PDB file of C-alpha atoms in Angstrom:
ATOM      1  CA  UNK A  82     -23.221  36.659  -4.351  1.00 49.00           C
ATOM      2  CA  UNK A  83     -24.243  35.791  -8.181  1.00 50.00           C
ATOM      3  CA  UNK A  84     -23.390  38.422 -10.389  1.00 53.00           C
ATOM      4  CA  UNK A  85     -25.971  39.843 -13.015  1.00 56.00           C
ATOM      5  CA  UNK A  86     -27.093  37.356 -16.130  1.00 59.00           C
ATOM      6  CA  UNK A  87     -25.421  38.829 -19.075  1.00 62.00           C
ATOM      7  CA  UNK A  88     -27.686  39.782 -22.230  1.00 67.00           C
ATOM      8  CA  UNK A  89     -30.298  38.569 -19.454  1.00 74.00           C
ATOM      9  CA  UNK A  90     -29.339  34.895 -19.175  1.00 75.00           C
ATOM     10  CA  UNK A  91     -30.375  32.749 -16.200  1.00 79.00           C
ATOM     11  CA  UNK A  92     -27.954  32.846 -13.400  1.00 85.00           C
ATOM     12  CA  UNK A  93     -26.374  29.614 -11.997  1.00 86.00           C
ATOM     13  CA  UNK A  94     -25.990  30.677  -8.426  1.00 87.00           C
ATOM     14  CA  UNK A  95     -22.168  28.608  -8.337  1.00 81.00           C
ATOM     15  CA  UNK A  96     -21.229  30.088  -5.176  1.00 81.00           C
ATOM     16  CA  UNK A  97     -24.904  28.676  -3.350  1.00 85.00           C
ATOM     17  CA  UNK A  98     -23.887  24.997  -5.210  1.00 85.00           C
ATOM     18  CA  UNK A  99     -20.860  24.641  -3.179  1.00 83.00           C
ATOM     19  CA  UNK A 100     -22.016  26.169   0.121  1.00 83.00           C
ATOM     20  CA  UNK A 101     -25.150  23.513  -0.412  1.00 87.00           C
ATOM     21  CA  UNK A 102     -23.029  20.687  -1.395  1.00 81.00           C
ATOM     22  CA  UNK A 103     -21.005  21.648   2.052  1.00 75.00           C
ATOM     23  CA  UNK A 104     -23.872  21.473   3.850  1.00 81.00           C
ATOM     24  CA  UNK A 105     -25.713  18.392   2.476  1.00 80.00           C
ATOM     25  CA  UNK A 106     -21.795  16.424   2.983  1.00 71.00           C
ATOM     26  CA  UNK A 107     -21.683  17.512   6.764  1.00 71.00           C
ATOM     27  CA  UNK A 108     -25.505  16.881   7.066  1.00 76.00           C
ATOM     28  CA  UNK A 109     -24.529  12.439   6.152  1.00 69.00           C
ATOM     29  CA  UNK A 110     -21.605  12.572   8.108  1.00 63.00           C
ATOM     30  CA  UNK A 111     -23.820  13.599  11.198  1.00 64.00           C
ATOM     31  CA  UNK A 112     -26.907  11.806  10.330  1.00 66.00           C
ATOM     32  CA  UNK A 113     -24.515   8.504  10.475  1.00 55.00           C
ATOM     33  CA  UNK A 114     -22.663   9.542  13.895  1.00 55.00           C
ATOM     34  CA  UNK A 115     -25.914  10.409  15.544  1.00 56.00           C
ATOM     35  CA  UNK A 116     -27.231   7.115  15.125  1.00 53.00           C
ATOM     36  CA  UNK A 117     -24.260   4.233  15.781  1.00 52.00           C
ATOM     37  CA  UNK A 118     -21.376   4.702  17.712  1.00 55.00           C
ATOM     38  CA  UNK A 119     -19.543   1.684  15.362  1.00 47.00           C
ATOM     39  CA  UNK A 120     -16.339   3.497  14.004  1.00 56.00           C
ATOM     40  CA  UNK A 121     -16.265   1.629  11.096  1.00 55.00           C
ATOM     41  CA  UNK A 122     -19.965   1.894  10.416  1.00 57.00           C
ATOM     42  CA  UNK A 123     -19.240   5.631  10.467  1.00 63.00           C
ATOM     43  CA  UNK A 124     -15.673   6.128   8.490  1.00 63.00           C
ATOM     44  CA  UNK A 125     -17.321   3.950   5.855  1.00 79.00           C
ATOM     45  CA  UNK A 126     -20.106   6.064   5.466  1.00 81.00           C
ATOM     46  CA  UNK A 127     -17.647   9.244   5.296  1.00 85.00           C
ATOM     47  CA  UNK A 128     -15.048   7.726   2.835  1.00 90.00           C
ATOM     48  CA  UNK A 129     -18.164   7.145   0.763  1.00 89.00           C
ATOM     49  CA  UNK A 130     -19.435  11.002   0.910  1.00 87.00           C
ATOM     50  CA  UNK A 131     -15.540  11.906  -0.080  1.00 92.00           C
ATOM     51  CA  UNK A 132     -15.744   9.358  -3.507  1.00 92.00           C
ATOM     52  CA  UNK A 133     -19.406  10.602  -4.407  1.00 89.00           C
ATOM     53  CA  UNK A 134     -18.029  14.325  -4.103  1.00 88.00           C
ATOM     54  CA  UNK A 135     -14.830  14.291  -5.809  1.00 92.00           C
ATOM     55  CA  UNK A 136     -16.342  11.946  -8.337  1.00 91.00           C
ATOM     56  CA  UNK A 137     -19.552  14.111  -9.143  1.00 86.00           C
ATOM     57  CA  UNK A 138     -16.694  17.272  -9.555  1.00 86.00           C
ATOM     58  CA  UNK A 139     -14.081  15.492 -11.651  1.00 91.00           C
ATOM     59  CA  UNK A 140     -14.647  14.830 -15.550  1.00 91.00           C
ATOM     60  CA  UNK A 141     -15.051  11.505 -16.314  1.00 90.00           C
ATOM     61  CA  UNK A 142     -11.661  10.421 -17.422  1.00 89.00           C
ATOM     62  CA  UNK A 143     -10.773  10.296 -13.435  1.00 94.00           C
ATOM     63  CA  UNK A 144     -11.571   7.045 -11.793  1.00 93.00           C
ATOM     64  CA  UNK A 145     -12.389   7.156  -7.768  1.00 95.00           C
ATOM     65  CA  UNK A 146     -12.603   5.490  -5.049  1.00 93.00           C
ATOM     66  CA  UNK A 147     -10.449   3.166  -2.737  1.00 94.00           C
ATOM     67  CA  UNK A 148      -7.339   1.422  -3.696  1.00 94.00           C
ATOM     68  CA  UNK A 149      -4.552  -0.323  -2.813  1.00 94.00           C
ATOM     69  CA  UNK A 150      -1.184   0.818  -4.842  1.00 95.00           C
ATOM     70  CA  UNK A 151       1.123  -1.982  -6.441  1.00 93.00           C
ATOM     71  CA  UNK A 152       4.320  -1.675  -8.147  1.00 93.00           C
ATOM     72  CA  UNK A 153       6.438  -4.150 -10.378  1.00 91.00           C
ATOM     73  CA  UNK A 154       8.403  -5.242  -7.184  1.00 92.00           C
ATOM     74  CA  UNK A 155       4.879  -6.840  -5.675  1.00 91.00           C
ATOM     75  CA  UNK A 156       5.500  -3.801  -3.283  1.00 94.00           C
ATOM     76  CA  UNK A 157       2.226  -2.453  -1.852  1.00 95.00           C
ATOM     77  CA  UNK A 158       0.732   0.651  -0.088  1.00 97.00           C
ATOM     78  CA  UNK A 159      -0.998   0.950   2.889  1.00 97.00           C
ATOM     79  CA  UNK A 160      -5.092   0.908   1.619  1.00 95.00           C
ATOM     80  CA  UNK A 161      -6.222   4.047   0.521  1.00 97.00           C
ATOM     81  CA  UNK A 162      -9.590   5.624   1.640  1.00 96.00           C
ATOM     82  CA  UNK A 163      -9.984   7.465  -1.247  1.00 97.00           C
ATOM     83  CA  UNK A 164      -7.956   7.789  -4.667  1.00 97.00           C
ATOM     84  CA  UNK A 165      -7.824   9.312  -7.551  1.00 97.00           C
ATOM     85  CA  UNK A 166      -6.600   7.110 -10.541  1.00 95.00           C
ATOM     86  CA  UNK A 167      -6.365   6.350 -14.666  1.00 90.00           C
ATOM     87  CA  UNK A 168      -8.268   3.651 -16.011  1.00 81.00           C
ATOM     88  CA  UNK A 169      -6.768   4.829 -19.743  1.00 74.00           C
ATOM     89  CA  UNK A 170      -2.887   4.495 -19.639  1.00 68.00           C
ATOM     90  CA  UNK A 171      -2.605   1.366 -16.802  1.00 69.00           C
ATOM     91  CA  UNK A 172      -4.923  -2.013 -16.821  1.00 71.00           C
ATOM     92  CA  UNK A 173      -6.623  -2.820 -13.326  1.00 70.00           C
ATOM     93  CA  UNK A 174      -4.895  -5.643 -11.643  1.00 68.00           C
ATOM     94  CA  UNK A 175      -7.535  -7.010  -9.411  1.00 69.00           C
ATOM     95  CA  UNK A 176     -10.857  -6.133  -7.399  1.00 68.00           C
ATOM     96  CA  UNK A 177     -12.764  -6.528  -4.377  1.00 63.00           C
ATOM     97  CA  UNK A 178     -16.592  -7.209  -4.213  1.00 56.00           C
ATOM     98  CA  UNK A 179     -16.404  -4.184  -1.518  1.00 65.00           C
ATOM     99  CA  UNK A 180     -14.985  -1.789  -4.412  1.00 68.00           C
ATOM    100  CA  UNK A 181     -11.634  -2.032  -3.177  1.00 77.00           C
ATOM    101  CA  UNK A 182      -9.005  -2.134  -6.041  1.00 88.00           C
ATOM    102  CA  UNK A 183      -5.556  -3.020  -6.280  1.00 91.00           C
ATOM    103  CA  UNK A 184      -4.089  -0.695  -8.934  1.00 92.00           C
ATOM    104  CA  UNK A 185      -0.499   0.343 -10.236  1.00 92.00           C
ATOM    105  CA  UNK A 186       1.285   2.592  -8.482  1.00 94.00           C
ATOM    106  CA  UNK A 187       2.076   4.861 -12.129  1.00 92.00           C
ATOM    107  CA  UNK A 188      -2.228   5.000 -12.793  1.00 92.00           C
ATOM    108  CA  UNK A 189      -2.341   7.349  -9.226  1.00 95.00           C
ATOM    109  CA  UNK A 190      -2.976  10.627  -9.603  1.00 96.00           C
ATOM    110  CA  UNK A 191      -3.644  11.567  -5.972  1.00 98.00           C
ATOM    111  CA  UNK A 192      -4.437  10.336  -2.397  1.00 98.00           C
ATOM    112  CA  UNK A 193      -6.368  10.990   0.666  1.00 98.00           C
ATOM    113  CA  UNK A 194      -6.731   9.440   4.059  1.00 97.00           C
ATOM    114  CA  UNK A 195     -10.855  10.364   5.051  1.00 96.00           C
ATOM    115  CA  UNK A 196     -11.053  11.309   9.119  1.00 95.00           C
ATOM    116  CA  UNK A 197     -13.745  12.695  10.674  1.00 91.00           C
ATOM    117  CA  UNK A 198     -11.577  15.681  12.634  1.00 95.00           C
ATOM    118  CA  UNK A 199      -8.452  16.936  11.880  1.00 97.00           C
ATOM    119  CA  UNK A 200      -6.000  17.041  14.357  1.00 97.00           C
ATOM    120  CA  UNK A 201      -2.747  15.476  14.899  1.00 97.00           C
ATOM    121  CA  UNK A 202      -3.056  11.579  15.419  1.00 97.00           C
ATOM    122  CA  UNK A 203      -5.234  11.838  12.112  1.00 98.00           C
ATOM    123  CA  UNK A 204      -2.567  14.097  10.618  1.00 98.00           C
ATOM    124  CA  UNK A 205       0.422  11.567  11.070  1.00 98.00           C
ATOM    125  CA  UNK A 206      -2.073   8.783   9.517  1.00 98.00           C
ATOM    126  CA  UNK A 207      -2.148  10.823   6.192  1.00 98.00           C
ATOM    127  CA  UNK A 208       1.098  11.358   6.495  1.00 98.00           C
ATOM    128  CA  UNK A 209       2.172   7.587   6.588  1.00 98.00           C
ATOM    129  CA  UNK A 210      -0.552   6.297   4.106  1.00 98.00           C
ATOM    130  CA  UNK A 211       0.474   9.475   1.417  1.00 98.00           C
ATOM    131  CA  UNK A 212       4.504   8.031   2.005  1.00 97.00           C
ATOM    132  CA  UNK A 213       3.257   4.495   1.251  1.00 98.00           C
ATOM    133  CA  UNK A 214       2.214   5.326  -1.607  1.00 97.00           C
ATOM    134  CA  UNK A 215       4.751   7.550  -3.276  1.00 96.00           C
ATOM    135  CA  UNK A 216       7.614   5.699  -1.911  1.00 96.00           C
ATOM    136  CA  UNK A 217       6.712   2.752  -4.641  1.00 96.00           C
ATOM    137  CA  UNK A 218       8.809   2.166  -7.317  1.00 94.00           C
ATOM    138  CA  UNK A 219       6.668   3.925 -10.472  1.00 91.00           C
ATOM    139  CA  UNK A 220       8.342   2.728 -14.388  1.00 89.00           C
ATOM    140  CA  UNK A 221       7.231   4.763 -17.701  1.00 79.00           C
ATOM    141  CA  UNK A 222       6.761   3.545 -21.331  1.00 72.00           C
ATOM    142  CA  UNK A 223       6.260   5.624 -24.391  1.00 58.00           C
ATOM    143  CA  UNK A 224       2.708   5.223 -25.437  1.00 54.00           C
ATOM    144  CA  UNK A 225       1.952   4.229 -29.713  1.00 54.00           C
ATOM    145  CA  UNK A 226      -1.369   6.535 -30.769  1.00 46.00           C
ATOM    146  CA  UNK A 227      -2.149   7.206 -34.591  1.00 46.00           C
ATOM    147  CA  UNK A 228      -0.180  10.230 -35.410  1.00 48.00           C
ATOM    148  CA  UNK A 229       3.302   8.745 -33.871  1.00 47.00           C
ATOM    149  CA  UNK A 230       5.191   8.035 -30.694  1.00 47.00           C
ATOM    150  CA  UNK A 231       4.517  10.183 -26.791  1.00 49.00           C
ATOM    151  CA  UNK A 232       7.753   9.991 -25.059  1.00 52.00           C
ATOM    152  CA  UNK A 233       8.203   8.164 -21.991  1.00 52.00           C
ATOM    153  CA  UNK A 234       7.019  10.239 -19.149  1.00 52.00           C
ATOM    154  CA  UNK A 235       9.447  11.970 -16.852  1.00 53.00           C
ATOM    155  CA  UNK A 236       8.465  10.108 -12.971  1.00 48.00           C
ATOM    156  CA  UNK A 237       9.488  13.456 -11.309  1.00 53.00           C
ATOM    157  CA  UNK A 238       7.181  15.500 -13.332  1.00 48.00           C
ATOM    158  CA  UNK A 239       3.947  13.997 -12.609  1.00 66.00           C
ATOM    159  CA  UNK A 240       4.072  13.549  -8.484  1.00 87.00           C
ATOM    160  CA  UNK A 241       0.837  11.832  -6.804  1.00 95.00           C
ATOM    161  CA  UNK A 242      -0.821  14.351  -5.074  1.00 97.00           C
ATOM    162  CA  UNK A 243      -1.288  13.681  -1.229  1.00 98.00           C
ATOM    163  CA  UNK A 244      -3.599  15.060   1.177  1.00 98.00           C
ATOM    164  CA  UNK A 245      -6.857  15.076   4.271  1.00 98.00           C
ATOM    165  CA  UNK A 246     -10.329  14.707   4.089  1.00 97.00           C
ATOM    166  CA  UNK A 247     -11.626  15.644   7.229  1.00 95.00           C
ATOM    167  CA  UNK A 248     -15.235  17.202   8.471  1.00 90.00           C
ATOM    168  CA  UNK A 249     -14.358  18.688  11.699  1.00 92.00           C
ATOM    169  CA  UNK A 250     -11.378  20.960  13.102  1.00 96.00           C
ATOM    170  CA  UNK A 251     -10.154  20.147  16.707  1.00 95.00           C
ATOM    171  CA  UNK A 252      -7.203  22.550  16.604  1.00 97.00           C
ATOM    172  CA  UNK A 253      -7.569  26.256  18.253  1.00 95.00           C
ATOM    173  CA  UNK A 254      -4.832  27.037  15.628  1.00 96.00           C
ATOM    174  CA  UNK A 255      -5.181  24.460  12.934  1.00 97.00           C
ATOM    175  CA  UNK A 256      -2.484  25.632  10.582  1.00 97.00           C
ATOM    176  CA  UNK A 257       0.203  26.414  13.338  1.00 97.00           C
ATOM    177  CA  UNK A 258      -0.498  23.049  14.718  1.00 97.00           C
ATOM    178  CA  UNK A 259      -0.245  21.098  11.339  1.00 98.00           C
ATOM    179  CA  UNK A 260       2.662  23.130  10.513  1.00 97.00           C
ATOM    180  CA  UNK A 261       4.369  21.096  13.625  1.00 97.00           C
ATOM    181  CA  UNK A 262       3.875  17.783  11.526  1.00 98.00           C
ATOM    182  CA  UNK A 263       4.140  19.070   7.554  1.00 98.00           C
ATOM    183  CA  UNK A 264       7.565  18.019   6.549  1.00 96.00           C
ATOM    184  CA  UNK A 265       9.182  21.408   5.251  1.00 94.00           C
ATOM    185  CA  UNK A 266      10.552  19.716   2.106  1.00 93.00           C
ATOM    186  CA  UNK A 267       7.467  19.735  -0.842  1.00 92.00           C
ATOM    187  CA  UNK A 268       9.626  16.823  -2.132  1.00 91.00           C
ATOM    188  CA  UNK A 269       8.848  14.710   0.899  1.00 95.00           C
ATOM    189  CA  UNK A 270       7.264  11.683   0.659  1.00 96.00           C
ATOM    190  CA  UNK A 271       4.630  12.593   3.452  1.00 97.00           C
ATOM    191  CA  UNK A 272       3.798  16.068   2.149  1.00 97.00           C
ATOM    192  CA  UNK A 273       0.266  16.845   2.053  1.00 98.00           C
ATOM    193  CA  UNK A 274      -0.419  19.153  -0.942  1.00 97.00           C
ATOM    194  CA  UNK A 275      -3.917  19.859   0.214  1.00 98.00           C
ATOM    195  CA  UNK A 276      -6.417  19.296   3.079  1.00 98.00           C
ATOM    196  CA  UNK A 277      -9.903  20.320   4.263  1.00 97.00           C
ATOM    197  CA  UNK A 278     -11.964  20.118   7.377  1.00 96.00           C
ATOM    198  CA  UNK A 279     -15.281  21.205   5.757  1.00 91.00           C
ATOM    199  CA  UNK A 280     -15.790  23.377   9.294  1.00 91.00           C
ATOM    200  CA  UNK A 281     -13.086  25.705   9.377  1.00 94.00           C
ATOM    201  CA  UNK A 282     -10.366  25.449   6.576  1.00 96.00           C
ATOM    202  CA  UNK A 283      -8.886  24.050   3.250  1.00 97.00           C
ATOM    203  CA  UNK A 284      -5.188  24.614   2.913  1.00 98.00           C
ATOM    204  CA  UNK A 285      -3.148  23.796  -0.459  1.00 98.00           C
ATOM    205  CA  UNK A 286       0.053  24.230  -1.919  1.00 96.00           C
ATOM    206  CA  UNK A 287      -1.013  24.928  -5.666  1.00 94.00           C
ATOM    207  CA  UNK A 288       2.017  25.532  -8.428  1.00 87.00           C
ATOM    208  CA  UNK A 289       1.619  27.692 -11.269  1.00 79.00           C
ATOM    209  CA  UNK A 290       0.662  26.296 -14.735  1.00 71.00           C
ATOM    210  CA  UNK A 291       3.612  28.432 -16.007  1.00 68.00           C
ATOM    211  CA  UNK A 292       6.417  26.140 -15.053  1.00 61.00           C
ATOM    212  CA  UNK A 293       8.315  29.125 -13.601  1.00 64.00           C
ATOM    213  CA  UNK A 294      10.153  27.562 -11.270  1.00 61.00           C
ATOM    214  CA  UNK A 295       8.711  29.973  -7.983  1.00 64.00           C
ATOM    215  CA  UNK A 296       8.417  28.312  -4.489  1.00 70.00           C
ATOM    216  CA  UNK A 297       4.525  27.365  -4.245  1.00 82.00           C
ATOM    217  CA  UNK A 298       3.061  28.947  -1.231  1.00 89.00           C
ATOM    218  CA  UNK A 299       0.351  27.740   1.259  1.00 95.00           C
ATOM    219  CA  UNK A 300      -2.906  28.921   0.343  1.00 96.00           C
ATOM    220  CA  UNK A 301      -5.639  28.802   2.970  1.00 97.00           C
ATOM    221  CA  UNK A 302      -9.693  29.083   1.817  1.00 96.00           C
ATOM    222  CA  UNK A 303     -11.727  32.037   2.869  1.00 92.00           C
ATOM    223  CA  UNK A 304     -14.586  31.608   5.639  1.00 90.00           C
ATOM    224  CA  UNK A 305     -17.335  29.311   4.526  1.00 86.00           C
ATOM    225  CA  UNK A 306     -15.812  28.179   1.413  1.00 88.00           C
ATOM    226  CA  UNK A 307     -13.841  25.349   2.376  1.00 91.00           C
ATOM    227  CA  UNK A 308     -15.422  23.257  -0.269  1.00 89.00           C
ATOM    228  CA  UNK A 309     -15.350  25.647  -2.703  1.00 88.00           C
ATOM    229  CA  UNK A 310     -11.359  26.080  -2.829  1.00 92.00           C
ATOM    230  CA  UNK A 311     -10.906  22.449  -2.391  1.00 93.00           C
ATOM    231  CA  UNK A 312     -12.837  21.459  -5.125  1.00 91.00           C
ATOM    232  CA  UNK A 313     -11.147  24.279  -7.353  1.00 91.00           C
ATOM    233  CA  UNK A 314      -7.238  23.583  -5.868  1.00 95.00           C
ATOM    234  CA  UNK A 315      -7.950  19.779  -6.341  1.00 96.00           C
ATOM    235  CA  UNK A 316      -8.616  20.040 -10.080  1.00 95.00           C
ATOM    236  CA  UNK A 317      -6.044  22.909 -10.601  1.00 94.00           C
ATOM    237  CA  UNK A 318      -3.495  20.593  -9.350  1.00 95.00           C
ATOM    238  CA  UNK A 319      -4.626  17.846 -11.215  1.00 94.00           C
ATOM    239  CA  UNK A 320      -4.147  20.150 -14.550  1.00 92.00           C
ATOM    240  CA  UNK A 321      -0.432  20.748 -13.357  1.00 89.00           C
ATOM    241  CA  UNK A 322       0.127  16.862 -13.178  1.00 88.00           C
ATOM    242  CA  UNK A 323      -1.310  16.555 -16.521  1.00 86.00           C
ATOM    243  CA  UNK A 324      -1.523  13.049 -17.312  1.00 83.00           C
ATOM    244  CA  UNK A 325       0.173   9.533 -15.403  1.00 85.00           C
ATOM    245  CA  UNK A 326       3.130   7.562 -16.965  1.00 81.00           C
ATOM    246  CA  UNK A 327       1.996   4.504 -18.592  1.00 79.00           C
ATOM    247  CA  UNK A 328       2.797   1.501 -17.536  1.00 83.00           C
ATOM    248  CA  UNK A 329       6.024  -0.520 -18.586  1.00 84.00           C
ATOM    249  CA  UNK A 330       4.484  -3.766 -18.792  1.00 82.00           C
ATOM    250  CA  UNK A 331       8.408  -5.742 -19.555  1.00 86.00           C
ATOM    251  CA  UNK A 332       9.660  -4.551 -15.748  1.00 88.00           C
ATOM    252  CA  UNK A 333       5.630  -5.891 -14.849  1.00 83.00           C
ATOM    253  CA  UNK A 334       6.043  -8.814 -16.491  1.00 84.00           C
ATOM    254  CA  UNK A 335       9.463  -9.885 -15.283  1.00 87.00           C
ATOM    255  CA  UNK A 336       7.836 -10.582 -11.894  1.00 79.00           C
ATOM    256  CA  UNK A 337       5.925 -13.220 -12.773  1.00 75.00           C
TER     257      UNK A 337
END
């Protein structure tokens, strides 16, 4: 419900963006499955919902969209459905007329596998394609601006985030059954730190800002505003990872 204009502003009805945005996400998804049964016809169509979304809700200075990951060994990830990276602190190795990208492994921020339910083949998928990723080998340079020197990023310190993009729930007990495949360690390389399915849930596992050190708990969204708490856990944990380690071009260039 909106709450009253103060000093009788307009209202922005925030709560009715969301829920439409929901609805207008789902509403592609089906017009697409209704009309071809080609699978790849129809996760294209979905991955592209996913970049449009997170891209419209993210400020600028996040790039999005498919990738491939690449470190300095010539090491690369499985391909990514949807990504969020840095275009600021990392140069752009090479592109592909489809929008594909092949990007450093230290300009990722986070990373999503797109499905269309969410159950548990779709579940171990994420979890292999969010390992392929972080299990890269990331370097970190200090970074030159006007006023001095940044130190070196610390790799632990800024983890890629890893999660699920799905539109429909399959699960009687989605979060008991996911809980069969979640590794228990956070520091896993297959941990998902957040997932939807835009009919029934968004889970997350958001740390405090504070840096106090307190287990982060599994949060789970309240009825009809999946969207809603993924959109606001997304960014949150974005603002924990702060920025990505630039790039140490030396360990880069001694490949070539």
């Amino acid at each position: 419900m909106t709450s009253s204009p103060v000093n009788d502003r307009p209202a922005f009805d925030l709560h009715r963006a969301f829920i439409n945005k929901q609805k207008a996400l789902e509403a592609s998804f089906l017009a697409i499955r209704d009309v071809t049964t080609h699978p790849t016809t129809k996760g294209d169509q979905l991955e592209a919902d996913w970049v449009g979304l997170i891209r419209d809700f993210l400020p600028a200075r996040y790039e999005v969209g498919p990738i491939f990951a690449v470190d300095h060994r010539g090491c690369m990830s499985e391909q990514i459905d949807v990504a969020v990276y840095d275009k600021h602190f990392s140069p752009q190795w090479f592109g592909g007329a489809n929008g594909v990208r092949f990007v450093p492994v230290e300009s990722v921020y986070a990373v999503f596998e797109v499905k269309p339910e969410f159950n548990a083949t779709y579940v171990r998928a994420a979890l292999q394609k969010v390992a392929s990723v972080r299990t890269l080998q990331r370097t970190s340079q200090s970074i030159i601006h006007k006023g001095g020197q940044y130190d070196r990023a610390h790799i632990v310190s800024a983890p890629i985030i890893g999660g699920i993009l799905c539109v429909r729930n399959t699960w009687e007990k989605p979060m008991e059954n996911f809980d069969t495949y979640q590794p228990t360690d956070p520091s896993d390389a297959s941990f998902l730190n957040i997932g939807i399915a835009l009919d029934t849930v968004c889970f997350d596992y958001t740390p405090v800002l504070d840096d106090s050190g307190v287990a982060v708990p599994r949060t789970e969204s309240q009825p009809d505003q999946q969207l809603i708490h993924f959109a606001i856990r997304l960014f949150r944990q974005l603002q924990a990872v702060g920025s990505v380690p630039a790039v140490d071009m030396e360990q880069y260039e001694a490949s070539i």
